[in-house]
Amino acid sequence: MTNTQETSASEHKHRSLKGLIADYSAIFAFLILFIVAVLLKGSIFLSVSNIMNILMNNSIIGIIALGMTLVIITAGIDLAVGSQMAATGLIAMTILNATQSIFLAIVAAVFAGLVFGAITGGLISKFGVPAFIVTLGTMQIYRSVSEYYFDGGGILATGRSASAFTAIANTKLFGIIPMPMIYWFALCILISVIARRTAFGRHVYAIGSNERASFLSTINVNRVLLAVYALSGVLVALASIIEASRLGSMNSASSGSGYEMDAIAAVVIGGTSMAGGRGTILGTVFGTLTLGIINNLMNLLGVPSFLVGAIKGIIIIGALLIQRSVSKEES
Amino acid sequence: MTDVVKMRQIEKAFGANVVLKKVDFTLATGSIHALLGENGTGKTTLMNILTGVYTKDHGDIEINGAPATPASQQQIAFIHQELSLVNDLSVYENLYLGHELKHYGLLRRREMIETAQAFVDQIGIKLDVTTMVGDLNPSYKQITEIVRALMRDAKVIIMDEPTTSLTDVEINDVFKMMRTLRDQGVSLIFISHKLNEVLEICDTYTIMRDGVVVSSGPVTPELTEVQLSNQMVGKELANSEIYQPRPLGKPVLTLKGLTKTREFQNVDLVVHAGEIIGVTGLLGDGRSELFSAVVGATAFDAGQVLVNERPVRIRTTADIKRYGIAYLPKNRKENGIVPDLNIEENMALPILGRLSRGGLIQRGQLTATVQRYVKQINIKVADVKDVIGSLSGGNQQKVLLAKALCTNPKVVILDNPTQGVDVGAKAEIYHQIMDLAKTGISFVILTSEIGEIQQLCDRVYVMTHGEIRAELPHDAINERDIMLVATGGQLD
C-alpha cells in the first residue's frame, strides 16, 4: 500500500493496461496454441468437423470448470467433481431405467448434485475444514460407494426412453453444431452474469480476496460458501447428464475419473488465482479451449497416447509461467 | 554536525502526475527528524527514492557525503506500517531471517541466539530473543524490526507511522529505544500524523505539501502543534469547536452484564439516539473484543444486548444490518480492505444485495450511491472503478467509513476510525460524525486518542482489563483522569 499510495491516476491507468494483458493472458495462450496448431496441421485442424469435435469433447470439462472457477475464486478447491459426476450420472441412469422419465432422471441428478455440493460446502464453511481435505475425502467416498453399489461396473440406458435420452447430447443443431456446446455456452453466459452482476457473485470474489473483511462487512460468508459448492455440484450434475447421454452409459469406476484435474487446469490456465479473489469465466472458457486444442493436436500429430500427459503437463506449466511473469510485472 | 543524508532538488513524476517538485531534504547524523504532511503529499515517494525503490527523475542524493550508490542505499532501512516479521518464528530467527549463520548447511543456533541477545542487550532493550514474535506486544514487534535493521548495519532508519497501533505505554518503549539509538549515532526519520509525538521526540522537522517542502527547521520549545498543522494544511485550521451539545433521545443500544471469560466482564453500557460515546483504555482493555462480540463477529458467554430497549440475538455479523447497526473494525488492511474489488464495490459491499433488481446489481444506482458518499466525506478519488489500492491510506479509511454509513444505520460502531488519517481529513471526519449525530444517528467510538474523545464525545467509558471502570460526561473528559483510570487508579 505504501508504495502505491502516492501514484497518480495516470500511472494507474498505465498499470491497468498491463493488468488487461494479464487478465486476458488465457486468450493469448489460446491464440498462440491455435496458431501453432494451424501451422502444424492447418487444413485438418481448421476443418469444421475438427473444430466442432474439439468444442463437443470439451464441453463437459468446460461446464465442470465453470463451477470450479467460482470455487477457486473463494480460495477453495473441489477435488471431488470427477467422482461426483460419476455418482450423479449413475443416479440419473438408475432413475431413467426405472421410471423411463428423462425429466425425473435430470431432476434426481441435479438434486443429488445440489446435496453433494451442499455437504462439501457445509463441511468447509461450518466446520472450517480445509476444502482440499474435505474434497479429498468426498472424492474417495463418492467413487468407492458408486463402485460398491455397481460392483465396479456401469449402467446402460435401456427401455423406450433410451434413444430420447441419448439424443440430448448427440443431436446437432442445423446438422453441424453439437448440442453439448450449446449447453456449455449458455451456462457460460449464465455463470458469467452471476459472477459479475449479482451480489452473490461479488461476495464470492470478496470472500476469496479477504474473507475476514467480508465477514466483518456483514456478508454471510458461510451461506455464500455453501451456495458456491452447491452451485458447483449442480453444474457437475448437468455435466453428468450430458456425459451419460453422449455415451448412453455411465461407469462407476472410470466415468469422470481425472476430470477434476482437467477442470482445475482449465481454470488455472484461464488466469484464476489459486489464492482466491481473482478470475473470470471468460478466462476459464479459453483455458478449457486451450486444453482442448492441446489434446486435439496431440491426436492429429499421432503422439503416442502414453506421452500425451507429459506434453500436456509441460504446456500447462509453460502457460502458467508466462502468465505469472506478466502479472508480476503488473504488480 | 555532519549530514548523513542530503537530497537536493529531487523531482519525480508518475506519468503526467508530478509527485515531487524540487524537494530538498537533509538529515543530520545522530538525529531524529520528523517528516510531516497530509496523506498523498509525496512523503512516501521521497523515502522510496531515498532507499532506491523508485528512481528519481532529477536531483542529487548524497549519503555520508558521497553520491548515493545501491550499496549505500542498502544502509537505509524503511520500516513500514505493516511489519514484515514472521509471527511463528522466534525473535532471533526473525533477526537472522535470510542471513542465518550456518555450518555445513546446519544452523548455528546457539551462536545466533548468543549474538542476537548480546546485540539486544547492548542497545539496552529488555527482550529475550528466544520469544516467539507472535507473543510479543506490538511495541516489541516494532523494536524487533528496528533491531533487525541495525543488525544489518543500517545507519538510517525510516519509520512510517510506527505508533498508530500502539498504546501510550508502548509508545514510550519505542521512543526510549529511538533516543538510545540517536545517542549512539543512528539517524532516524519519523513519519507521523501525531504532532504531539513529533514535538516530544524529534530534533528537526520537514513539512511537505503537494510535492514541495513548505517548511523545515529545528523543533524548538516554542513550536506548537497548531503551527505545524497549519503549515501542513496550508490554511488556518479552523480550530473551531467541533463538539456541539444536542438533545439526546431514548436508548438505542444497551449492553447489560455482557461477559466473555478472559476478555470482558459484566459490561453495562448505554447509547442514546443521537449520542456519541467514546470507549477508551490501554492495550488489553477489551474494548475491541467487547464490540466485536456485540456485532456478532465473536460470541459472548453471558449478558444481553438490547436494541431500542428490546433484547436481540445477533448470531453473526450478517444480523446487525437488520437492527440498524454498522461496524467499522480496526486494522484496515486485515479487516477492512478487499484488495481485489474496486473502490465502489468495497464501499457498497454490505448493500450490494439492496442495490439489486431481479438479482442483478444496478450499476448506475451503485455508482450514484458511492458518488454521494465520495462527495459527502470528501474522498479524493480519480475514478470509483479504480482498484482500492490506488488510494492513499487515509482515503481508504474514508471509504471504509462510508461503507459503514451506507447501510443507513441508527448506531455506528467505529473502532480506531482515524487510523492513518491526516490532520485535515481527521477534522473533516469529526465534522461529519457530529453532523450525522445531529440527525439522530448514534456513534460508539473506540479509540485511544484522547483528543478525539474530547472533540466528539458526549460521554466516555474508560475500560481496564475488560471492565468499565469510569464513565465521564463531556465536560469532565480530560487526559489526566482517563489515564489515571486506564492505568488502574481511582478517581477521587
PDB file of C-alpha atoms in Angstrom, chain B residues 315-472:
ATOM      1  CA  ARG B 315     -25.572 -14.618  15.869  1.00  0.00           C
ATOM      2  CA  THR B 316     -23.358 -13.397  13.089  1.00  0.00           C
ATOM      3  CA  THR B 317     -22.283 -10.099  11.562  1.00  0.00           C
ATOM      4  CA  ALA B 318     -24.906 -10.505   8.832  1.00  0.00           C
ATOM      5  CA  ASP B 319     -27.601  -9.929  11.503  1.00  0.00           C
ATOM      6  CA  ILE B 320     -26.554  -6.410  12.539  1.00  0.00           C
ATOM      7  CA  LYS B 321     -27.937  -4.687   9.459  1.00  0.00           C
ATOM      8  CA  ARG B 322     -31.442  -5.747  10.494  1.00  0.00           C
ATOM      9  CA  TYR B 323     -31.037  -3.898  13.782  1.00  0.00           C
ATOM     10  CA  GLY B 324     -29.615  -0.778  12.181  1.00  0.00           C
ATOM     11  CA  ILE B 325     -26.095  -1.317  13.466  1.00  0.00           C
ATOM     12  CA  ALA B 326     -22.982  -0.677  11.378  1.00  0.00           C
ATOM     13  CA  TYR B 327     -19.441  -1.609  12.336  1.00  0.00           C
ATOM     14  CA  LEU B 328     -16.046  -0.351  11.204  1.00  0.00           C
ATOM     15  CA  PRO B 329     -13.384  -2.727  12.570  1.00  0.00           C
ATOM     16  CA  LYS B 330      -9.850  -1.656  13.377  1.00  0.00           C
ATOM     17  CA  ASN B 331      -6.836  -2.675  11.287  1.00  0.00           C
ATOM     18  CA  ARG B 332      -7.825  -1.549   7.853  1.00  0.00           C
ATOM     19  CA  LYS B 333      -5.691  -3.978   5.919  1.00  0.00           C
ATOM     20  CA  GLU B 334      -6.712  -7.209   7.645  1.00  0.00           C
ATOM     21  CA  ASN B 335     -10.321  -6.416   8.485  1.00  0.00           C
ATOM     22  CA  GLY B 336     -11.460  -3.778   6.066  1.00  0.00           C
ATOM     23  CA  ILE B 337      -9.956  -3.704   2.620  1.00  0.00           C
ATOM     24  CA  VAL B 338     -10.919  -6.240  -0.038  1.00  0.00           C
ATOM     25  CA  PRO B 339      -7.946  -5.771  -2.359  1.00  0.00           C
ATOM     26  CA  ASP B 340      -9.408  -7.420  -5.468  1.00  0.00           C
ATOM     27  CA  LEU B 341     -12.585  -5.330  -5.536  1.00  0.00           C
ATOM     28  CA  ASN B 342     -12.654  -1.769  -6.828  1.00  0.00           C
ATOM     29  CA  ILE B 343     -13.398   1.329  -4.767  1.00  0.00           C
ATOM     30  CA  GLU B 344     -17.141   1.372  -5.328  1.00  0.00           C
ATOM     31  CA  GLU B 345     -17.590  -2.321  -4.591  1.00  0.00           C
ATOM     32  CA  ASN B 346     -15.521  -2.025  -1.433  1.00  0.00           C
ATOM     33  CA  MET B 347     -17.696   0.809  -0.233  1.00  0.00           C
ATOM     34  CA  ALA B 348     -21.040  -0.733  -1.147  1.00  0.00           C
ATOM     35  CA  LEU B 349     -20.135  -4.296  -0.163  1.00  0.00           C
ATOM     36  CA  PRO B 350     -22.775  -4.529   2.602  1.00  0.00           C
ATOM     37  CA  ILE B 351     -25.559  -3.196   0.362  1.00  0.00           C
ATOM     38  CA  LEU B 352     -24.893  -4.900  -2.981  1.00  0.00           C
ATOM     39  CA  GLY B 353     -27.998  -7.014  -2.398  1.00  0.00           C
ATOM     40  CA  ARG B 354     -30.075  -3.948  -1.651  1.00  0.00           C
ATOM     41  CA  LEU B 355     -28.822  -2.308  -4.867  1.00  0.00           C
ATOM     42  CA  SER B 356     -30.003  -5.283  -6.965  1.00  0.00           C
ATOM     43  CA  ARG B 357     -33.172  -5.603  -9.041  1.00  0.00           C
ATOM     44  CA  GLY B 358     -34.171  -9.061 -10.245  1.00  0.00           C
ATOM     45  CA  GLY B 359     -30.892 -10.402  -8.902  1.00  0.00           C
ATOM     46  CA  LEU B 360     -28.719  -8.006 -10.901  1.00  0.00           C
ATOM     47  CA  ILE B 361     -26.771  -5.193  -9.286  1.00  0.00           C
ATOM     48  CA  GLN B 362     -27.948  -1.887 -10.726  1.00  0.00           C
ATOM     49  CA  ARG B 363     -24.621  -0.391 -11.737  1.00  0.00           C
ATOM     50  CA  GLY B 364     -25.987   3.112 -12.202  1.00  0.00           C
ATOM     51  CA  GLN B 365     -27.553   3.148  -8.776  1.00  0.00           C
ATOM     52  CA  LEU B 366     -24.368   1.704  -7.277  1.00  0.00           C
ATOM     53  CA  THR B 367     -22.188   4.433  -8.743  1.00  0.00           C
ATOM     54  CA  ALA B 368     -24.664   7.157  -7.767  1.00  0.00           C
ATOM     55  CA  THR B 369     -24.757   5.960  -4.160  1.00  0.00           C
ATOM     56  CA  VAL B 370     -20.996   5.752  -3.994  1.00  0.00           C
ATOM     57  CA  GLN B 371     -20.528   9.179  -5.589  1.00  0.00           C
ATOM     58  CA  ARG B 372     -22.829  10.692  -2.978  1.00  0.00           C
ATOM     59  CA  TYR B 373     -20.523   9.498  -0.184  1.00  0.00           C
ATOM     60  CA  VAL B 374     -17.387  10.433  -2.100  1.00  0.00           C
ATOM     61  CA  LYS B 375     -18.711  13.973  -2.166  1.00  0.00           C
ATOM     62  CA  GLN B 376     -20.154  13.956   1.346  1.00  0.00           C
ATOM     63  CA  ILE B 377     -16.995  12.875   3.135  1.00  0.00           C
ATOM     64  CA  ASN B 378     -14.638  14.341   0.572  1.00  0.00           C
ATOM     65  CA  ILE B 379     -12.779  11.221  -0.566  1.00  0.00           C
ATOM     66  CA  LYS B 380     -10.050  12.007  -3.077  1.00  0.00           C
ATOM     67  CA  VAL B 381     -10.789   9.568  -5.877  1.00  0.00           C
ATOM     68  CA  ALA B 382      -9.911   9.764  -9.565  1.00  0.00           C
ATOM     69  CA  ASP B 383     -12.363   7.062 -10.618  1.00  0.00           C
ATOM     70  CA  VAL B 384     -14.529   4.949  -8.312  1.00  0.00           C
ATOM     71  CA  LYS B 385     -13.850   1.969 -10.576  1.00  0.00           C
ATOM     72  CA  ASP B 386     -10.122   2.044  -9.773  1.00  0.00           C
ATOM     73  CA  VAL B 387      -8.654  -0.602  -7.508  1.00  0.00           C
ATOM     74  CA  ILE B 388      -8.869   0.280  -3.816  1.00  0.00           C
ATOM     75  CA  GLY B 389      -5.068   0.053  -3.525  1.00  0.00           C
ATOM     76  CA  SER B 390      -4.715   3.144  -5.713  1.00  0.00           C
ATOM     77  CA  LEU B 391      -5.963   5.291  -2.816  1.00  0.00           C
ATOM     78  CA  SER B 392      -3.798   6.647  -0.026  1.00  0.00           C
ATOM     79  CA  GLY B 393      -4.256   5.116   3.412  1.00  0.00           C
ATOM     80  CA  GLY B 394      -6.349   7.992   4.687  1.00  0.00           C
ATOM     81  CA  ASN B 395      -8.677   7.855   1.722  1.00  0.00           C
ATOM     82  CA  GLN B 396      -9.025   4.089   2.085  1.00  0.00           C
ATOM     83  CA  GLN B 397     -10.087   4.714   5.657  1.00  0.00           C
ATOM     84  CA  LYS B 398     -12.704   7.182   4.440  1.00  0.00           C
ATOM     85  CA  VAL B 399     -14.022   4.575   2.005  1.00  0.00           C
ATOM     86  CA  LEU B 400     -14.438   2.193   4.922  1.00  0.00           C
ATOM     87  CA  LEU B 401     -16.192   4.885   6.938  1.00  0.00           C
ATOM     88  CA  ALA B 402     -18.565   5.368   4.010  1.00  0.00           C
ATOM     89  CA  LYS B 403     -19.045   1.598   3.912  1.00  0.00           C
ATOM     90  CA  ALA B 404     -20.317   1.710   7.488  1.00  0.00           C
ATOM     91  CA  LEU B 405     -22.561   4.694   6.779  1.00  0.00           C
ATOM     92  CA  CYS B 406     -24.075   3.432   3.522  1.00  0.00           C
ATOM     93  CA  THR B 407     -26.258   0.884   5.278  1.00  0.00           C
ATOM     94  CA  ASN B 408     -28.264   3.802   6.749  1.00  0.00           C
ATOM     95  CA  PRO B 409     -27.563   2.686  10.300  1.00  0.00           C
ATOM     96  CA  LYS B 410     -29.011   4.006  13.530  1.00  0.00           C
ATOM     97  CA  VAL B 411     -25.924   3.082  15.542  1.00  0.00           C
ATOM     98  CA  VAL B 412     -22.411   3.190  14.102  1.00  0.00           C
ATOM     99  CA  ILE B 413     -19.575   1.444  15.938  1.00  0.00           C
ATOM    100  CA  LEU B 414     -16.196   2.796  14.852  1.00  0.00           C
ATOM    101  CA  ASP B 415     -13.014   1.088  16.050  1.00  0.00           C
ATOM    102  CA  ASN B 416      -9.997   3.378  15.645  1.00  0.00           C
ATOM    103  CA  PRO B 417     -11.757   5.337  12.893  1.00  0.00           C
ATOM    104  CA  THR B 418      -8.975   7.802  12.089  1.00  0.00           C
ATOM    105  CA  GLN B 419      -6.168   5.230  11.768  1.00  0.00           C
ATOM    106  CA  GLY B 420      -3.589   6.702   9.400  1.00  0.00           C
ATOM    107  CA  VAL B 421      -5.724   9.733   8.607  1.00  0.00           C
ATOM    108  CA  ASP B 422      -4.042  13.135   8.446  1.00  0.00           C
ATOM    109  CA  VAL B 423      -4.971  16.222  10.442  1.00  0.00           C
ATOM    110  CA  GLY B 424      -7.134  17.911   7.820  1.00  0.00           C
ATOM    111  CA  ALA B 425      -9.040  14.753   6.963  1.00  0.00           C
ATOM    112  CA  LYS B 426      -9.493  13.948  10.623  1.00  0.00           C
ATOM    113  CA  ALA B 427     -11.241  17.250  11.238  1.00  0.00           C
ATOM    114  CA  GLU B 428     -13.470  16.568   8.231  1.00  0.00           C
ATOM    115  CA  ILE B 429     -14.404  13.164   9.579  1.00  0.00           C
ATOM    116  CA  TYR B 430     -15.165  14.620  13.011  1.00  0.00           C
ATOM    117  CA  HIS B 431     -17.428  17.248  11.488  1.00  0.00           C
ATOM    118  CA  GLN B 432     -19.206  14.538   9.506  1.00  0.00           C
ATOM    119  CA  ILE B 433     -19.781  12.470  12.607  1.00  0.00           C
ATOM    120  CA  MET B 434     -21.099  15.463  14.510  1.00  0.00           C
ATOM    121  CA  ASP B 435     -23.448  16.406  11.661  1.00  0.00           C
ATOM    122  CA  LEU B 436     -24.782  12.856  11.432  1.00  0.00           C
ATOM    123  CA  ALA B 437     -25.250  12.735  15.187  1.00  0.00           C
ATOM    124  CA  LYS B 438     -27.415  15.841  14.917  1.00  0.00           C
ATOM    125  CA  THR B 439     -29.731  13.886  12.630  1.00  0.00           C
ATOM    126  CA  GLY B 440     -30.193  11.299  15.355  1.00  0.00           C
ATOM    127  CA  ILE B 441     -27.581   8.699  14.406  1.00  0.00           C
ATOM    128  CA  SER B 442     -25.628   7.367  17.386  1.00  0.00           C
ATOM    129  CA  PHE B 443     -21.907   6.631  17.409  1.00  0.00           C
ATOM    130  CA  VAL B 444     -19.695   4.428  19.536  1.00  0.00           C
ATOM    131  CA  ILE B 445     -16.061   5.412  19.066  1.00  0.00           C
ATOM    132  CA  LEU B 446     -13.351   3.050  20.255  1.00  0.00           C
ATOM    133  CA  THR B 447     -10.125   4.982  20.404  1.00  0.00           C
ATOM    134  CA  SER B 448      -7.007   5.631  22.416  1.00  0.00           C
ATOM    135  CA  GLU B 449      -6.731   9.214  21.176  1.00  0.00           C
ATOM    136  CA  ILE B 450      -7.937  11.407  23.979  1.00  0.00           C
ATOM    137  CA  GLY B 451      -8.189  14.407  21.648  1.00  0.00           C
ATOM    138  CA  GLU B 452     -10.670  12.512  19.538  1.00  0.00           C
ATOM    139  CA  ILE B 453     -12.826  11.833  22.565  1.00  0.00           C
ATOM    140  CA  GLN B 454     -12.642  15.421  23.768  1.00  0.00           C
ATOM    141  CA  GLN B 455     -13.702  16.788  20.408  1.00  0.00           C
ATOM    142  CA  LEU B 456     -16.561  14.403  19.772  1.00  0.00           C
ATOM    143  CA  CYS B 457     -17.955  12.504  22.699  1.00  0.00           C
ATOM    144  CA  ASP B 458     -20.930  13.239  24.884  1.00  0.00           C
ATOM    145  CA  ARG B 459     -19.714  10.623  27.312  1.00  0.00           C
ATOM    146  CA  VAL B 460     -16.734   8.336  27.599  1.00  0.00           C
ATOM    147  CA  TYR B 461     -16.358   4.928  29.202  1.00  0.00           C
ATOM    148  CA  VAL B 462     -12.874   4.037  30.417  1.00  0.00           C
ATOM    149  CA  MET B 463     -12.049   0.333  30.412  1.00  0.00           C
ATOM    150  CA  THR B 464      -9.316  -1.581  32.227  1.00  0.00           C
ATOM    151  CA  HIS B 465      -8.799  -5.330  31.883  1.00  0.00           C
ATOM    152  CA  GLY B 466     -12.199  -5.873  30.358  1.00  0.00           C
ATOM    153  CA  GLU B 467     -14.168  -3.866  32.896  1.00  0.00           C
ATOM    154  CA  ILE B 468     -15.693  -0.428  32.682  1.00  0.00           C
ATOM    155  CA  ARG B 469     -14.029   1.498  35.472  1.00  0.00           C
ATOM    156  CA  ALA B 470     -15.302   5.012  34.906  1.00  0.00           C
ATOM    157  CA  GLU B 471     -17.871   6.968  32.944  1.00  0.00           C
ATOM    158  CA  LEU B 472     -17.201  10.657  32.327  1.00  0.00           C
TER     159      LEU B 472
END
